[in-house]
């Protein structure tokens, strides 16, 4: 095989090096996987290395299989002997052979994260706690944290962790019960091999003699435990070859230690570093922005990606008045791409985002325009569990005969209603020809086998639903606020807060209320049931059968992928970069967020589109400002006067969507041929008040007197009532009046 014809100069150097320790710094799109694959082929075909003496580690099973298939296509005879796997897959194979040294059965089972958490919760209950108690999540976090660092209970020295003594006792019981069940969790798959290699010299000697060459992909994402395992599997004559890019370290929150790749030359004094900085993926325009962005990071190996590709189309930036305008613009631009000769299929297009809750406006617009899409790394917005739970409650408010919805939420949040009780409820309601809801509502009229505790729990829930139904009458309060208060009252947000990804799930539910709020503003004559019908249409969309989709995914999910046209949405401070990352990790958090943005930029091959909006965000509880990453990339977000005005210029807004080039700073806005028509404010049917100010005293026919404490926009205000506290109100509602106006009338 003539490698010189298949590789560029730096790639050839990386494939054929004779250095014992090699660090390949492979920039985005520089052919990293190609180099690693050819390196293994070179060892086998040119250096005549035995396949069984090579251990190649990939970041995912998918990549491992792809690498193995490529090598098998080049060298068919090596397949049965070639070991390419993830760290955890290797750990399983190692333990099947060696775990008996610890007196443990080779027929162990493996707990996933959910299995582990269920066991921890059961232990907490057995120790007198409730599953919803704070200690449960504390213990889960504590055990994860300790095992990620390589600690078992016997390794732990008590420090200052909140309720650490109890967490440690739970940790001990967790390990004991897991051992009784002959089970290992994911961390054990790495920690147990380390224990064996450290404590059984003959086992380590045997494996070190077996493995002569260790090659590791995505080395920037290696954690301390994984690297410790690598060092235990190596000896003074072992060859260690690592490939990665410090600029793409985006998993420190899962334990990845960037210092491992940065300090490789200090760990192995004779190590050689080869930099792959020729990008084969992106245009010069995209790379220029990506290079400028990542150059702001301090913790990196300096490199500047270059390409011989064309300069390419300019990066398009867009700032919308709100999330709907942003979504409309993105979909409008996608349609233009599809209708042009640039794009031959949907699969060339991807939309990336920092947090999954940002997808709702975009998904609605894609559905409206009948464009095929798929959400990767998750499910569609309306199919997410927390969204379906909330909608189930809302549907029961409208239709108490909806047994499907009742069955979904009967134990969400947990109400300690067992399967037997649920079966009794179903049988008794059926025998009385009533829905579950109707039966519970009138259960005092029937003889039931349900326990008093279950009856109290269910009737209490029905009472709260009925109270909410009454509040949804014409009081002028936004029903989005009424329903949010309802979910708070039944403990649904507390229930979500117990989850590991609580922030994102709560964000999804808040986005649902934002959608409700927007619907009220745009359709004041339509009711709550109409909004529900619109949701039902979206949830009933069938999955597409072919694979020709616009791809929607988080940036983390997009790692390693590439698309001709990439849209990055929600580029606002506190969203991207993420506020939580900055608050918890400071400068290191900012550098990781910047690396994440760099990964997002470099997924694009032909053109990159960046967008944000400055409409009020219910998640941020304020109006976003553009991300600092825009300026750091040498770009400028357009500032157009139309979007700083109120949202009653439909003709102008439509024309801008049809002519996206008008948003770019190098175009002249003054030459834009639009006649601004005068705004005609329709007189409110109730002659409602349109000029509320903070501090005004409002009088509501039902709630009484209160003070205006916030103006959300022209449609909504927040009033702190003396009788019932703060409520979000329709500003022009007929039941609202202002105290000074009443005095003037008198």
XYZ file of C-alpha atoms in Angstrom:
746
model
C 0.000 0.000 0.000
C 1.505 3.365 -1.042
C 0.619 5.571 1.953
C 2.355 8.585 0.410
C -0.346 8.780 -2.255
C -3.164 8.443 0.271
C -2.050 10.982 2.880
C -0.706 14.508 3.154
C 2.750 15.174 4.600
C 1.660 15.493 8.263
C -0.774 12.574 8.024
C 1.950 10.387 6.498
C 4.304 11.368 9.308
C 1.667 10.456 11.874
C 0.930 7.093 10.254
C 4.556 5.980 9.762
C 6.250 7.400 12.861
C 8.615 5.116 14.750
C 8.327 7.084 17.998
C 7.384 4.975 21.025
C 5.123 7.706 22.392
C 3.157 9.797 19.917
C 0.626 12.566 20.411
C -1.287 13.531 17.274
C -3.072 16.872 17.663
C -5.754 16.518 15.012
C -7.765 19.637 14.278
C -11.399 19.476 13.254
C -11.864 17.922 9.813
C -8.159 17.058 9.483
C -8.683 13.331 8.883
C -8.232 12.079 12.454
C -10.078 8.780 12.046
C -8.387 8.223 8.674
C -4.957 8.632 10.272
C -5.746 6.319 13.178
C -7.163 3.666 10.859
C -4.155 3.819 8.516
C -1.812 3.749 11.521
C -3.255 0.408 12.599
C -3.087 -0.873 9.011
C 0.547 0.296 8.825
C 1.446 -1.584 12.014
C -0.152 -4.746 10.654
C 1.007 -4.648 7.032
C 4.372 -2.874 7.178
C 5.713 -3.551 10.683
C 4.147 -7.033 10.813
C 2.708 -6.478 14.272
C 0.478 -9.275 15.568
C -3.188 -8.121 15.596
C -3.677 -9.548 19.103
C -0.956 -7.258 20.469
C -2.844 -4.099 19.430
C -5.434 -2.474 21.702
C -7.265 0.377 19.976
C -9.688 2.471 22.019
C -12.475 4.527 20.389
C -14.883 6.918 22.083
C -18.049 5.126 20.949
C -18.971 1.630 19.827
C -20.127 3.051 16.489
C -16.705 4.544 15.738
C -14.991 1.370 16.954
C -17.027 -0.721 14.503
C -16.442 1.721 11.650
C -12.670 1.639 12.229
C -12.620 -2.141 12.399
C -14.652 -2.453 9.192
C -12.303 -0.110 7.344
C -9.256 -2.103 8.426
C -10.913 -5.419 7.608
C -11.663 -4.105 4.108
C -7.971 -3.317 3.677
C -6.655 -6.421 5.484
C -9.380 -9.108 5.570
C -7.323 -11.696 7.459
C -6.978 -9.657 10.664
C -10.666 -9.485 11.670
C -10.770 -12.312 14.236
C -7.740 -10.975 16.116
C -8.199 -7.195 16.043
C -9.317 -5.499 19.285
C -10.991 -2.103 18.771
C -13.391 -1.142 21.532
C -14.419 1.540 23.994
C -12.850 1.671 27.438
C -15.948 0.108 28.987
C -16.178 -2.648 26.375
C -12.555 -3.519 27.039
C -13.272 -3.541 30.783
C -16.058 -6.087 30.321
C -13.815 -8.409 28.285
C -11.016 -8.066 30.814
C -13.308 -8.842 33.748
C -14.892 -11.873 32.095
C -11.386 -13.302 32.121
C -9.996 -11.948 35.399
C -12.731 -11.008 37.887
C -12.487 -14.424 39.549
C -9.278 -13.084 41.117
C -11.540 -10.933 43.299
C -13.707 -13.911 44.233
C -16.455 -12.605 41.943
C -18.459 -14.642 39.446
C -17.680 -14.221 35.758
C -21.425 -14.287 35.051
C -21.990 -10.810 36.520
C -24.717 -8.526 35.215
C -24.239 -4.843 34.446
C -26.390 -2.093 35.978
C -27.118 0.948 33.838
C -27.586 4.372 35.451
C -31.302 3.815 36.024
C -30.670 0.464 37.742
C -28.088 2.089 39.992
C -30.349 4.957 40.929
C -33.242 2.630 41.703
C -31.010 0.641 44.034
C -29.810 3.801 45.784
C -33.403 4.963 46.228
C -34.427 1.597 47.660
C -31.548 1.738 50.135
C -32.559 5.250 51.192
C -36.126 4.064 51.829
C -34.863 1.111 53.844
C -32.845 3.543 55.951
C -36.001 5.493 56.807
C -35.911 8.171 54.115
C -38.544 9.002 51.536
C -37.693 8.671 47.831
C -38.306 12.391 47.383
C -36.049 13.371 50.288
C -33.030 15.512 49.563
C -30.674 12.774 50.725
C -31.586 10.573 47.741
C -30.166 12.947 45.146
C -27.300 13.835 47.450
C -26.375 10.152 47.704
C -26.666 9.585 43.946
C -24.413 12.576 43.262
C -21.993 11.582 46.011
C -21.583 8.004 44.779
C -21.199 9.125 41.163
C -18.609 11.692 42.154
C -16.536 9.268 44.249
C -16.575 6.447 41.719
C -15.749 8.818 38.868
C -12.583 9.644 40.828
C -11.844 5.965 41.383
C -12.971 5.673 45.013
C -14.817 2.865 46.769
C -16.189 3.389 50.309
C -12.977 2.105 51.915
C -11.015 4.801 50.043
C -13.141 7.686 51.301
C -12.019 10.017 54.057
C -14.815 12.137 55.465
C -14.564 15.772 54.468
C -17.059 18.611 54.338
C -19.652 17.208 51.935
C -23.187 17.989 53.092
C -24.617 14.971 54.996
C -21.503 13.025 54.026
C -21.718 10.464 56.851
C -25.156 9.321 55.697
C -24.104 9.411 52.036
C -21.105 7.239 52.848
C -23.271 4.704 54.683
C -25.589 4.554 51.670
C -22.512 4.130 49.449
C -21.354 1.162 51.557
C -24.788 -0.455 51.410
C -24.993 0.192 47.661
C -21.763 -1.677 47.048
C -22.782 -4.509 49.393
C -26.171 -5.047 47.772
C -24.732 -4.759 44.286
C -22.220 -7.449 45.116
C -24.988 -9.656 46.533
C -26.786 -9.332 43.211
C -23.588 -10.215 41.319
C -23.820 -6.921 39.476
C -21.424 -4.208 38.375
C -22.186 -0.613 37.441
C -20.468 1.292 34.632
C -17.743 2.641 36.907
C -16.909 -0.869 38.115
C -16.051 -1.858 34.550
C -12.968 0.347 34.833
C -12.312 0.320 38.577
C -12.327 -3.462 39.017
C -9.672 -4.001 36.285
C -7.526 -1.348 37.983
C -7.819 -3.159 41.329
C -6.864 -6.464 39.706
C -3.897 -5.000 37.800
C -2.639 -3.231 40.933
C -2.991 -6.205 43.267
C -2.179 -9.202 41.078
C 1.276 -8.706 39.502
C 1.099 -11.924 37.500
C -2.148 -10.793 35.855
C -0.673 -7.410 34.975
C 2.482 -9.048 33.582
C 0.393 -11.331 31.382
C -1.703 -8.489 29.944
C 1.266 -6.179 29.456
C 3.050 -8.904 27.496
C -0.090 -9.459 25.442
C -0.683 -5.769 24.600
C 2.312 -4.097 22.939
C 0.591 -1.230 21.117
C -2.073 1.000 22.657
C -3.850 3.502 20.398
C -6.507 5.888 21.737
C -8.942 8.024 19.760
C -10.536 11.245 21.143
C -7.803 11.356 23.754
C -8.864 14.839 24.886
C -11.944 13.237 26.476
C -9.991 10.699 28.555
C -10.530 10.862 32.314
C -8.144 10.061 35.181
C -9.506 6.556 35.758
C -9.202 5.644 32.077
C -5.650 6.963 31.867
C -4.679 5.068 35.001
C -5.927 1.883 33.331
C -3.849 2.683 30.228
C -0.700 3.111 32.310
C -1.339 -0.181 34.139
C -1.713 -2.002 30.822
C 1.589 -0.618 29.542
C 5.219 -1.353 30.384
C 8.554 0.343 29.507
C 8.565 -1.091 25.993
C 4.897 -0.407 25.171
C 3.997 1.956 22.341
C 1.357 4.534 23.243
C -0.222 6.475 20.406
C -2.934 9.031 21.104
C -5.034 11.172 18.775
C -7.161 14.106 19.855
C -7.731 17.840 19.902
C -7.638 19.861 23.140
C -9.797 22.455 21.396
C -12.608 19.888 21.249
C -12.631 18.847 24.924
C -16.351 19.187 25.704
C -16.976 16.480 28.300
C -15.249 17.716 31.473
C -18.675 17.596 33.144
C -18.457 13.818 32.661
C -14.948 13.658 34.103
C -12.770 14.294 31.033
C -9.427 15.790 32.060
C -7.946 18.065 29.413
C -4.615 18.139 31.247
C -3.974 14.522 30.239
C -3.549 15.399 26.551
C -1.975 18.794 27.269
C 0.662 17.231 29.590
C 1.340 14.147 27.475
C 4.899 15.274 26.648
C 5.608 15.734 30.362
C 4.206 12.300 31.222
C 6.251 10.657 28.477
C 9.506 12.589 28.136
C 10.401 11.131 24.743
C 6.970 11.772 23.266
C 6.637 13.263 19.813
C 3.840 15.638 18.840
C 2.518 15.821 15.293
C -0.042 18.504 14.424
C -2.650 17.921 11.739
C -3.870 21.398 10.869
C -5.105 21.022 7.304
C -8.868 20.932 7.292
C -10.620 19.037 4.500
C -14.154 19.778 5.646
C -14.919 23.485 5.826
C -14.527 26.620 3.728
C -11.905 29.257 4.513
C -14.636 31.591 5.756
C -15.860 29.089 8.352
C -12.333 28.202 9.487
C -11.356 31.853 9.858
C -14.230 32.444 12.300
C -13.544 29.184 14.168
C -9.832 29.973 14.527
C -10.512 33.479 15.839
C -13.026 32.111 18.333
C -10.858 29.354 19.816
C -7.762 31.578 19.967
C -9.385 33.241 22.997
C -8.771 30.059 25.020
C -5.564 29.783 27.052
C -5.511 26.033 27.733
C -4.673 24.614 24.321
C -1.938 23.462 21.977
C -1.505 26.410 19.564
C -2.547 25.655 15.998
C -4.305 27.476 13.212
C -6.424 25.360 10.900
C -6.065 26.057 7.209
C -7.678 24.646 4.105
C -7.193 24.555 0.389
C -10.966 24.599 -0.017
C -12.684 27.604 -1.578
C -13.314 30.787 0.395
C -17.020 29.957 0.363
C -20.184 31.819 1.236
C -20.157 34.335 4.062
C -21.444 33.396 7.485
C -25.010 34.643 7.774
C -26.144 36.179 11.062
C -29.666 36.964 12.154
C -31.249 38.565 15.214
C -34.997 38.171 15.586
C -37.444 40.205 17.622
C -38.479 37.000 19.400
C -38.078 33.223 19.193
C -40.854 32.859 16.610
C -39.251 35.366 14.246
C -35.935 33.555 14.655
C -37.603 30.219 13.844
C -39.459 31.690 10.855
C -36.247 33.108 9.456
C -34.371 29.804 9.845
C -37.129 27.822 8.122
C -37.432 30.458 5.408
C -33.687 30.206 4.781
C -33.846 26.401 4.746
C -36.633 26.548 2.160
C -34.510 28.835 -0.004
C -31.608 26.395 0.215
C -33.879 23.492 -0.691
C -35.428 25.357 -3.594
C -32.019 26.362 -4.904
C -29.505 24.189 -6.679
C -27.282 24.170 -3.591
C -29.047 21.409 -1.675
C -30.054 18.025 -3.057
C -31.586 16.572 0.144
C -32.652 17.466 3.685
C -29.789 15.415 5.114
C -27.329 18.161 4.121
C -28.821 20.490 6.743
C -28.418 20.478 10.540
C -29.674 22.808 13.257
C -27.556 22.810 16.426
C -28.302 24.259 19.855
C -26.830 24.370 23.339
C -29.992 23.251 25.153
C -32.800 21.051 23.845
C -35.642 23.282 25.109
C -34.815 25.764 22.315
C -36.352 23.522 19.652
C -40.073 24.160 20.220
C -40.564 27.280 18.029
C -38.427 25.730 15.298
C -40.246 22.380 15.391
C -43.613 24.140 15.159
C -42.444 26.120 12.133
C -40.997 23.022 10.440
C -44.285 21.181 10.991
C -46.241 24.154 9.667
C -44.119 24.266 6.508
C -44.253 20.460 6.157
C -40.478 20.060 6.210
C -39.168 16.671 7.312
C -36.925 16.723 10.365
C -35.631 14.451 13.079
C -34.421 15.304 16.566
C -31.276 13.310 17.298
C -30.084 12.583 20.807
C -33.627 13.007 22.040
C -37.258 13.073 20.978
C -39.532 15.696 19.509
C -40.574 18.408 21.916
C -44.163 17.245 22.348
C -43.015 13.642 22.803
C -40.730 14.393 25.729
C -41.945 12.789 28.932
C -42.210 15.966 30.981
C -44.139 17.731 28.219
C -46.508 14.785 27.781
C -47.054 14.667 31.558
C -48.010 18.341 31.661
C -50.279 17.998 28.634
C -51.975 14.975 30.233
C -52.931 17.118 33.231
C -54.167 19.890 30.955
C -56.258 17.502 28.867
C -57.965 16.197 32.020
C -58.979 19.750 32.859
C -60.783 19.945 29.524
C -61.961 16.340 29.254
C -62.454 14.281 32.459
C -63.305 11.209 30.353
C -59.715 10.981 29.089
C -58.616 7.762 30.823
C -55.331 7.655 28.902
C -54.214 10.950 30.399
C -55.389 9.966 33.884
C -53.499 6.693 33.704
C -50.344 8.574 32.712
C -50.342 10.992 35.641
C -51.835 8.890 38.426
C -48.349 8.452 39.900
C -46.629 11.490 38.423
C -45.499 12.942 40.770
C -45.298 9.830 42.933
C -48.402 9.307 45.073
C -47.598 5.856 46.468
C -50.389 4.251 44.495
C -49.432 0.670 43.701
C -50.296 -1.449 40.704
C -52.940 -3.310 42.708
C -54.720 -0.072 43.608
C -54.616 1.081 40.002
C -56.152 -2.205 38.912
C -58.933 -1.844 41.496
C -59.637 1.703 40.295
C -59.875 0.571 36.681
C -62.209 -2.324 37.487
C -64.522 -0.319 39.755
C -64.819 2.630 37.383
C -65.551 0.272 34.485
C -68.269 -1.575 36.429
C -69.928 1.767 37.155
C -69.529 2.922 33.541
C -67.494 5.963 34.543
C -64.100 7.293 33.580
C -61.374 7.069 36.233
C -61.666 10.789 36.887
C -65.452 10.739 37.196
C -65.380 7.726 39.473
C -62.835 9.270 41.848
C -64.696 12.575 41.857
C -67.855 10.806 43.077
C -66.251 7.926 44.961
C -68.192 8.678 48.169
C -71.264 7.349 46.338
C -69.736 3.919 45.789
C -68.381 1.059 47.823
C -64.684 0.788 47.061
C -61.862 -1.591 47.914
C -59.307 1.178 47.596
C -57.490 1.976 50.828
C -58.384 5.237 52.610
C -54.881 6.603 51.865
C -55.274 6.020 48.137
C -58.766 7.563 48.160
C -57.471 10.659 49.966
C -54.556 11.007 47.554
C -56.742 10.698 44.449
C -59.602 12.883 45.664
C -57.078 15.554 46.682
C -55.698 15.521 43.145
C -59.193 15.781 41.626
C -59.989 18.685 43.934
C -56.907 20.594 42.756
C -57.791 19.940 39.116
C -61.338 21.177 39.714
C -60.062 24.312 41.438
C -57.773 24.986 38.483
C -60.666 24.454 36.082
C -62.616 27.147 37.950
C -59.650 29.544 37.846
C -59.557 29.200 34.082
C -62.897 31.020 33.885
C -62.930 34.580 32.554
C -60.944 36.307 35.314
C -58.481 37.913 32.926
C -55.499 36.046 34.331
C -53.336 34.349 31.706
C -54.130 30.642 31.767
C -50.427 29.909 31.268
C -49.850 31.338 34.767
C -52.845 29.486 36.236
C -51.566 26.174 34.900
C -47.991 26.845 35.945
C -49.249 27.519 39.478
C -51.195 24.249 39.316
C -48.103 22.212 38.427
C -46.204 23.929 41.235
C -49.003 23.145 43.698
C -49.093 19.438 42.870
C -45.299 19.252 43.213
C -44.500 18.553 39.575
C -41.494 20.899 39.399
C -40.126 19.414 42.617
C -40.544 16.005 41.002
C -38.583 17.134 37.938
C -35.937 18.727 40.149
C -34.977 15.301 41.503
C -33.800 14.230 38.059
C -30.158 14.424 36.967
C -31.123 16.536 33.938
C -33.604 18.620 35.943
C -32.538 21.932 34.410
C -33.313 20.815 30.876
C -36.609 19.085 31.753
C -37.870 22.100 33.702
C -36.782 24.241 30.755
C -38.959 22.115 28.453
C -42.032 22.680 30.657
C -41.325 26.405 30.921
C -41.072 26.536 27.144
C -44.526 24.927 26.988
C -45.896 27.791 29.084
C -44.086 30.287 26.871
C -45.842 28.727 23.887
C -49.171 29.026 25.705
C -48.458 32.650 26.531
C -47.644 33.461 22.902
C -50.825 31.744 21.722
C -52.951 33.863 24.056
C -51.371 37.050 22.742
C -51.802 36.094 19.092
C -55.249 34.493 19.458
C -57.084 36.364 22.262
C -60.485 35.136 21.087
C -59.470 31.457 21.178
C -59.597 29.440 24.360
C -57.414 26.992 26.194
C -59.003 24.017 24.439
C -57.981 25.431 21.042
C -54.363 25.590 22.176
C -54.636 21.969 23.313
C -56.002 20.959 19.921
C -52.995 22.571 18.244
C -50.704 20.573 20.514
C -52.587 17.385 19.642
C -51.961 17.950 15.941
C -48.239 18.182 16.603
C -48.137 15.100 18.813
C -49.949 12.998 16.232
C -47.295 13.532 13.571
C -46.089 10.153 12.319
C -42.384 9.427 12.118
C -40.985 9.589 8.613
C -39.954 6.242 7.162
C -36.925 7.298 5.087
C -33.724 8.930 6.309
C -33.993 12.191 4.393
C -34.373 14.625 7.306
C -33.241 17.998 8.504
C -31.212 17.068 11.590
C -31.854 18.810 14.923
C -29.442 18.099 17.791
C -27.440 19.522 20.659
C -23.845 20.458 19.931
C -22.662 17.607 22.171
C -24.598 15.162 19.993
C -23.098 16.679 16.835
C -19.518 15.908 17.905
C -17.801 14.002 15.083
C -20.520 14.752 12.507
C -20.515 17.111 9.543
C -23.139 18.790 7.343
C -22.997 21.034 4.299
C -25.218 23.668 5.934
C -25.278 24.235 9.687
C -27.558 26.563 11.662
C -26.600 27.389 15.247
C -29.554 28.909 17.099
C -29.907 30.609 20.463
C -26.504 32.305 20.413
C -27.286 34.459 23.438
C -25.381 34.955 26.655
C -26.539 32.643 29.456
C -27.767 30.244 26.762
C -24.518 29.788 24.820
C -22.294 30.223 26.789
C -24.432 28.467 29.344
C -24.971 30.393 32.588
C -24.779 27.303 34.773
C -21.411 26.280 33.315
C -20.023 29.762 33.970
C -21.411 29.955 37.493
C -20.092 26.536 38.503
C -16.744 26.466 36.687
C -15.799 30.096 36.099
C -12.992 30.606 33.552
C -12.693 26.856 32.939
C -16.425 26.740 32.255
C -16.155 29.599 29.775
C -13.276 27.877 27.954
C -15.317 24.672 27.683
C -18.322 26.573 26.348
C -16.028 28.226 23.807
C -14.689 24.813 22.778
C -18.280 23.659 22.383
C -18.991 26.622 20.088
C -15.814 25.793 18.145
C -17.081 22.239 17.670
C -20.416 23.636 16.466
C -18.785 26.008 13.952
C -16.571 23.286 12.506
C -19.451 20.903 11.788
C -20.253 23.089 8.757
C -18.745 22.252 5.373
C -20.186 24.849 2.988
C -22.025 27.520 4.966
C -22.697 28.511 8.550
C -25.790 30.364 9.843
C -25.832 31.932 13.324
C -28.920 33.335 15.022
C -30.455 34.538 18.263
C -33.427 36.577 19.374
C -33.898 39.212 22.036
C -37.521 38.461 22.911
C -38.450 37.861 26.530
C -37.317 34.402 27.678
C -39.299 32.569 30.354
C -36.282 30.336 30.963
C -33.825 33.225 31.437
C -36.545 35.414 32.964
C -35.383 38.338 30.886
C -34.432 39.548 27.415
C -31.326 37.859 26.004
C -28.310 39.706 24.635
C -26.082 38.275 21.943
C -23.389 35.770 22.838
C -19.850 37.022 23.354
C -18.769 34.267 20.951
C -20.116 36.297 18.013
C -17.627 39.107 18.558
C -14.813 36.713 19.468
C -15.259 34.990 16.102
C -14.737 38.332 14.351
C -18.411 38.567 13.415
C -21.075 41.182 13.985
C -24.724 40.547 14.680
C -26.944 42.929 12.671
C -28.800 45.668 14.527
C -31.851 46.757 12.541
C -34.216 49.458 13.813
C -37.357 47.595 12.783
C -36.757 44.892 15.363
C -36.368 47.329 18.216
C -39.983 48.419 17.695
C -43.209 46.785 18.711
C -44.451 43.710 16.879
C -47.217 45.267 14.835
C -45.423 45.670 11.505
C -46.471 42.451 9.771
C -45.630 43.659 6.271
C -42.116 44.752 7.230
C -41.479 41.581 9.214
C -42.618 39.408 6.294
C -40.465 41.287 3.791
C -37.404 40.842 5.988
C -38.027 37.109 6.196
C -38.340 36.940 2.417
C -35.126 38.959 1.995
C -32.638 37.699 4.607
C -29.721 39.455 2.928
C -31.165 42.732 4.201
C -30.057 41.823 7.714
C -26.376 41.718 6.989
C -24.180 44.614 8.125
C -22.494 45.021 4.721
C -25.833 45.831 3.074
C -27.411 49.294 3.138
C -30.598 49.366 5.195
C -31.336 52.902 3.992
C -31.861 51.585 0.473
C -34.384 48.988 1.603
C -37.499 49.713 -0.527
C -40.314 49.557 2.027
C -42.905 52.124 2.764
C -43.682 52.079 6.474
C -47.424 52.106 6.824
C -48.981 53.786 9.868
C -49.844 51.510 12.748
C -53.547 51.280 13.433
C -54.266 50.140 16.980
C -57.602 48.344 17.082
C -59.796 49.707 19.834
C -60.097 47.118 22.560
C -63.597 45.751 22.806
C -63.612 46.563 26.496
C -61.811 49.915 26.130
C -59.048 48.383 28.170
C -55.992 50.212 29.486
C -52.927 50.130 27.230
C -50.516 52.463 29.081
C -49.903 50.706 32.402
C -46.792 51.744 34.325
C -44.920 50.063 37.165
C -46.351 51.416 40.406
C -49.887 51.937 39.099
C -52.634 50.770 41.439
C -54.916 48.296 39.661
C -58.391 47.213 40.720
C -59.721 43.811 39.643
C -63.406 42.964 40.007
C -62.551 39.627 41.666
C -59.075 40.009 43.195
C -59.455 43.563 44.431
C -56.662 46.119 44.674
C -53.039 45.517 43.719
C -49.865 47.215 42.500
C -48.369 46.796 39.014
C -44.870 45.408 39.610
C -43.755 44.524 36.069
C -44.662 45.248 32.450
C -43.935 42.111 30.414
C -44.966 43.625 27.075
C -47.890 45.468 25.511
C -50.224 42.568 26.286
C -49.316 41.466 29.790
C -48.527 42.880 33.206
C -47.802 41.400 36.630
C -49.906 42.731 39.513
C -49.250 42.040 43.173
C -52.758 41.821 44.677
C -53.326 42.348 48.383
C -55.776 39.437 48.428
C -53.870 36.748 46.539
C -50.335 37.843 45.656
C -48.760 38.216 42.214
C -50.686 37.306 39.066
C -49.897 37.681 35.375
C -52.813 39.527 33.789
C -54.025 40.488 30.325
C -53.383 44.235 30.481
C -56.518 45.261 28.568
C -58.956 42.932 30.285
C -62.423 44.311 31.025
C -62.246 43.295 34.698
C -59.182 45.509 35.269
C -59.275 49.218 35.990
C -56.774 51.751 37.343
C -57.349 53.581 40.600
C -56.501 57.052 39.264
C -58.903 56.541 36.325
C -61.677 55.601 38.774
C -60.995 58.742 40.832
C -61.071 60.933 37.736
C -64.432 59.434 36.737
C -65.806 60.180 40.163
